[in-house]
Short mmCIF file of C-alpha atoms in Angstrom, two decimals:
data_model
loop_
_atom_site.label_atom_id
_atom_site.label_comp_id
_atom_site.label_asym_id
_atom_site.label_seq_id
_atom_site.Cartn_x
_atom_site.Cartn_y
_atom_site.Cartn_z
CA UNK A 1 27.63 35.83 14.94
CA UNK A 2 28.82 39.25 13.76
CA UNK A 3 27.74 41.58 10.82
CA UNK A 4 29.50 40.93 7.89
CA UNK A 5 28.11 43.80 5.27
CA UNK A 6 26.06 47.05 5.34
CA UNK A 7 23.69 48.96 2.57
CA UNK A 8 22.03 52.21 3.30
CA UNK A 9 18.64 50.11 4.10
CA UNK A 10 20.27 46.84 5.83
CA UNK A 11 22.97 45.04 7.37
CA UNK A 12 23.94 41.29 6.66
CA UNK A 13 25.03 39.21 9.46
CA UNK A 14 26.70 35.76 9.37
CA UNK A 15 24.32 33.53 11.86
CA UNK A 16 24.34 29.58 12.36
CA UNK A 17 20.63 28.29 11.64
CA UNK A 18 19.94 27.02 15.11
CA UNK A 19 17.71 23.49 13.84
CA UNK A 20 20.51 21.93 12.03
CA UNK A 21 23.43 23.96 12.94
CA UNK A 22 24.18 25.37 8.94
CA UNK A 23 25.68 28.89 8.40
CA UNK A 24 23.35 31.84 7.52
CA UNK A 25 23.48 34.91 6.06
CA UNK A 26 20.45 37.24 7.82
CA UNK A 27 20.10 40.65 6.05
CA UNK A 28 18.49 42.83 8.75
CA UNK A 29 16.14 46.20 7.82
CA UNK A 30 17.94 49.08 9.71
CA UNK A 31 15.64 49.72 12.71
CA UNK A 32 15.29 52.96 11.78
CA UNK A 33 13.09 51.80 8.81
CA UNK A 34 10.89 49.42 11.01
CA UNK A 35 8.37 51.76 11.03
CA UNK A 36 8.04 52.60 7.45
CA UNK A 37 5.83 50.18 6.39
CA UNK A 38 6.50 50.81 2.67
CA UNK A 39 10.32 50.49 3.31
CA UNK A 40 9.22 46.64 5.10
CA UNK A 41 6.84 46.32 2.28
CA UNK A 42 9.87 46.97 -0.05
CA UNK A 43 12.40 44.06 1.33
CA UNK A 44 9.91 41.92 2.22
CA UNK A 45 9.35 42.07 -1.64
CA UNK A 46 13.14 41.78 -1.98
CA UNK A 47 13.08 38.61 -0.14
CA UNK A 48 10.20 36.90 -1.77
CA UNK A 49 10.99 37.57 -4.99
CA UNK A 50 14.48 35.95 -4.53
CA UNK A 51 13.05 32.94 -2.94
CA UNK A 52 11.60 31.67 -6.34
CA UNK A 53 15.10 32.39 -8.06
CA UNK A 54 16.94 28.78 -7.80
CA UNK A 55 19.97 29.00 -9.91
CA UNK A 56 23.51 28.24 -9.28
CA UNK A 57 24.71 31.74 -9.81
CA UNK A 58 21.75 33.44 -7.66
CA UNK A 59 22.36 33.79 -3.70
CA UNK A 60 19.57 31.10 -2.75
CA UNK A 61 16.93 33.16 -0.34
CA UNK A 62 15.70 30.74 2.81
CA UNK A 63 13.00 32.61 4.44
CA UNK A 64 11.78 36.07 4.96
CA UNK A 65 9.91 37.06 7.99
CA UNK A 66 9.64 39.37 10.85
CA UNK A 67 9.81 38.82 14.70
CA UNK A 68 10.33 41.58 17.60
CA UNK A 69 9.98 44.08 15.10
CA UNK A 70 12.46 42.80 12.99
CA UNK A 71 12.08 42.66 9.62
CA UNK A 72 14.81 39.68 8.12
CA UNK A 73 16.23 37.83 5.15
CA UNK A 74 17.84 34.80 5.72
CA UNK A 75 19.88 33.45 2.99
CA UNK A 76 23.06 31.24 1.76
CA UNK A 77 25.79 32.13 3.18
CA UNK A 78 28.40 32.69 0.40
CA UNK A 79 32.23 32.57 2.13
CA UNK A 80 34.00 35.32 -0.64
CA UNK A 81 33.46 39.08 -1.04
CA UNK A 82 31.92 41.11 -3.60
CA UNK A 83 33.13 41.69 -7.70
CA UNK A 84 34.02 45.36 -6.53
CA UNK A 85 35.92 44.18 -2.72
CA UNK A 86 38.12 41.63 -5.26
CA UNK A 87 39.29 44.08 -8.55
CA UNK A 88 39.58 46.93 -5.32
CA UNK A 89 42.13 44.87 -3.61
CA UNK A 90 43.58 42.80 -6.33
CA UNK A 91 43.13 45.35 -9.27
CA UNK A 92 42.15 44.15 -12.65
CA UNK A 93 41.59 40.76 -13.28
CA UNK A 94 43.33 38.71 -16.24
CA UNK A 95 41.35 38.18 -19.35
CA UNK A 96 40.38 34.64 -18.79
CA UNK A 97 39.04 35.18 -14.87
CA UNK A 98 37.15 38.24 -16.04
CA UNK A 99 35.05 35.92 -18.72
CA UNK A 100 34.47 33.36 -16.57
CA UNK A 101 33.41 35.72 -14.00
CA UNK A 102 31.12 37.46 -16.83
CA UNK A 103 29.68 34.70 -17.53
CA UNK A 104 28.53 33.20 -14.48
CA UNK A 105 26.67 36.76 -13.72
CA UNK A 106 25.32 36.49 -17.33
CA UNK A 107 24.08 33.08 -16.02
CA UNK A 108 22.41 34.23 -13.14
CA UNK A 109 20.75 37.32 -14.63
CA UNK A 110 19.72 35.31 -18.09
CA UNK A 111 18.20 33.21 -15.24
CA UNK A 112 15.90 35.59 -14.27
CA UNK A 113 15.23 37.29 -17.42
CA UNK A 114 13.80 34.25 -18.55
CA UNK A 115 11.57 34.12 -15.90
CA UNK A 116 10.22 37.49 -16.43
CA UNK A 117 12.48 39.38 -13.77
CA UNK A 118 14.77 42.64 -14.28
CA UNK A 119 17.27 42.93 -11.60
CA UNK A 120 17.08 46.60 -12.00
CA UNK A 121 20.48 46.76 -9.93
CA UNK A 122 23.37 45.57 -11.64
CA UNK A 123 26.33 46.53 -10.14
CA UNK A 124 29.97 45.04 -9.17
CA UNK A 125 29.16 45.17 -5.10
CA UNK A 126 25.88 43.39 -5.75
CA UNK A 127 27.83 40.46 -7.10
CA UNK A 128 29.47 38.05 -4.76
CA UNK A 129 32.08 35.96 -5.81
CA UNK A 130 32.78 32.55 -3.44
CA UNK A 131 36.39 31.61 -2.20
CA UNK A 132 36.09 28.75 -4.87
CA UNK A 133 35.52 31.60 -7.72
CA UNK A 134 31.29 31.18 -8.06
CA UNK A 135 29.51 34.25 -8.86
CA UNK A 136 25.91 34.61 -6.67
CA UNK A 137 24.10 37.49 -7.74
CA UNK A 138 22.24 39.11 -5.21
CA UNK A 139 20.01 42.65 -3.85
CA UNK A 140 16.57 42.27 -6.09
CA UNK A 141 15.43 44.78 -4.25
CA UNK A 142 14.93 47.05 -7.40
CA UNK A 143 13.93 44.10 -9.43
CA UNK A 144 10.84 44.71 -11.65
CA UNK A 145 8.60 41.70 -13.35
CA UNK A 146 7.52 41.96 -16.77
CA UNK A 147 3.91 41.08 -16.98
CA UNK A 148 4.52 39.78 -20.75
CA UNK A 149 7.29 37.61 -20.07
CA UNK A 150 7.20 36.75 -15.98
CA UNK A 151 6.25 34.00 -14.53
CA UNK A 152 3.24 33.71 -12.56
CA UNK A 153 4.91 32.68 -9.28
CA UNK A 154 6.81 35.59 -8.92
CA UNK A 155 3.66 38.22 -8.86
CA UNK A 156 3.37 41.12 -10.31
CA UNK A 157 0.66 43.44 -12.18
CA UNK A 158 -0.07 44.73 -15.86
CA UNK A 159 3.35 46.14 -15.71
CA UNK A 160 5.08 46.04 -12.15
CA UNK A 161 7.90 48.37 -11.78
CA UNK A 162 8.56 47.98 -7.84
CA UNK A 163 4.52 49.35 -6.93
CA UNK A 164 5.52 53.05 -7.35
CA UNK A 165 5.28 52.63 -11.36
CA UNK A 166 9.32 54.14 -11.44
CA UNK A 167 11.52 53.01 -13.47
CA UNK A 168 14.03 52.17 -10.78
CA UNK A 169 17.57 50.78 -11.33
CA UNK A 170 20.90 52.16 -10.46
CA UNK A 171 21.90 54.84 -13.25
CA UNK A 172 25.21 53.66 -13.87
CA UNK A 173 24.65 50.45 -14.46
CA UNK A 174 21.28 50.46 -16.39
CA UNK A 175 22.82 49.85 -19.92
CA UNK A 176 23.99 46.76 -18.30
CA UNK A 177 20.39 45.00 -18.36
CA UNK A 178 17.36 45.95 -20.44
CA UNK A 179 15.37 49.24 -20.11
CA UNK A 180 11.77 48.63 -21.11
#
């Protein structure tokens, strides 16, 4: 229907799933990665590993695929804006939002600890907060899965760190989630 957010590697559109009518979110690789086939190996990882993340306070991945060169994520549509959109335009937040806001992304990102998975990415834009106030956590695109600790489902080698053995996360966030 019409794009409704932009990263430096996609764009998400709102779409309407066209076998049973429900709204979509569809996070499109810019086409001038469609070529790169480490870039599509990349978010095609993105949107796999997200698939096996159920949890109320993770944005709930549908499919991933690709189709006319197109490399996609389709996803739940979350009707909100991001952690960083709402304190920009509404500056802080009282005491008593902010916690409950905490710990829904605490929620979310326990979630996936637990199953072995470092979001590597923790940041206020990568958090999406619903019109009724529910945090959905989203972008594992620099996730990482602990080989110790992560279950089975969601792959991963002796000690996957996103294939390029990096230790990738965004810097100013890191301290936010563990380092191992």
């Amino acid at each position: 229907l019409y794009q409704v957010g932009a990263g430096s590697f996609a764009r998400v559109y709102r779409a309407v799933n066209v076998n049973d009518g429900s709204v979509v979110a569809v996070k499109v690789l810019r086409s001038r990665f469609t070529q790169d086939a480490e870039k599509c190996r990349w978010f095609r990882r993105e949107g796999e590993m997200g698939r096996l993340l159920r949890h109320p306070n993770i944005c709930a991945i549908e499919d991933v695929g690709q189709e006319n060169n197109t490399t996609y994520i389709t996803m739940e549509f979350v009707e909100g804006q991001t952690l960083r959109e709402l304190v920009r335009i509404r500056g802080a937040l009282d005491p008593g939002r902010s916690i409950n806001l905490l710990d829904q992304m605490c929620a979310g990102i326990e979630y996936a600890h637990r199953r072995g998975l470092t979001h590597g990415d923790v940041k206020a834009s990568n958090m999406l907060i619903s019109s009724i106030g529910q945090v959905k956590v989203v972008d594992f695109g620099l996730a990482r899965i602990d080989a110790e600790t992560g279950d089975r489902s969601l792959g991963g080698s002796k000690r996957d760190k996103g294939d390029k053995g990096d230790n990738l996360r965004t810097l100013d966030y890191a301290t936010l989630e563990k380092l191992a």
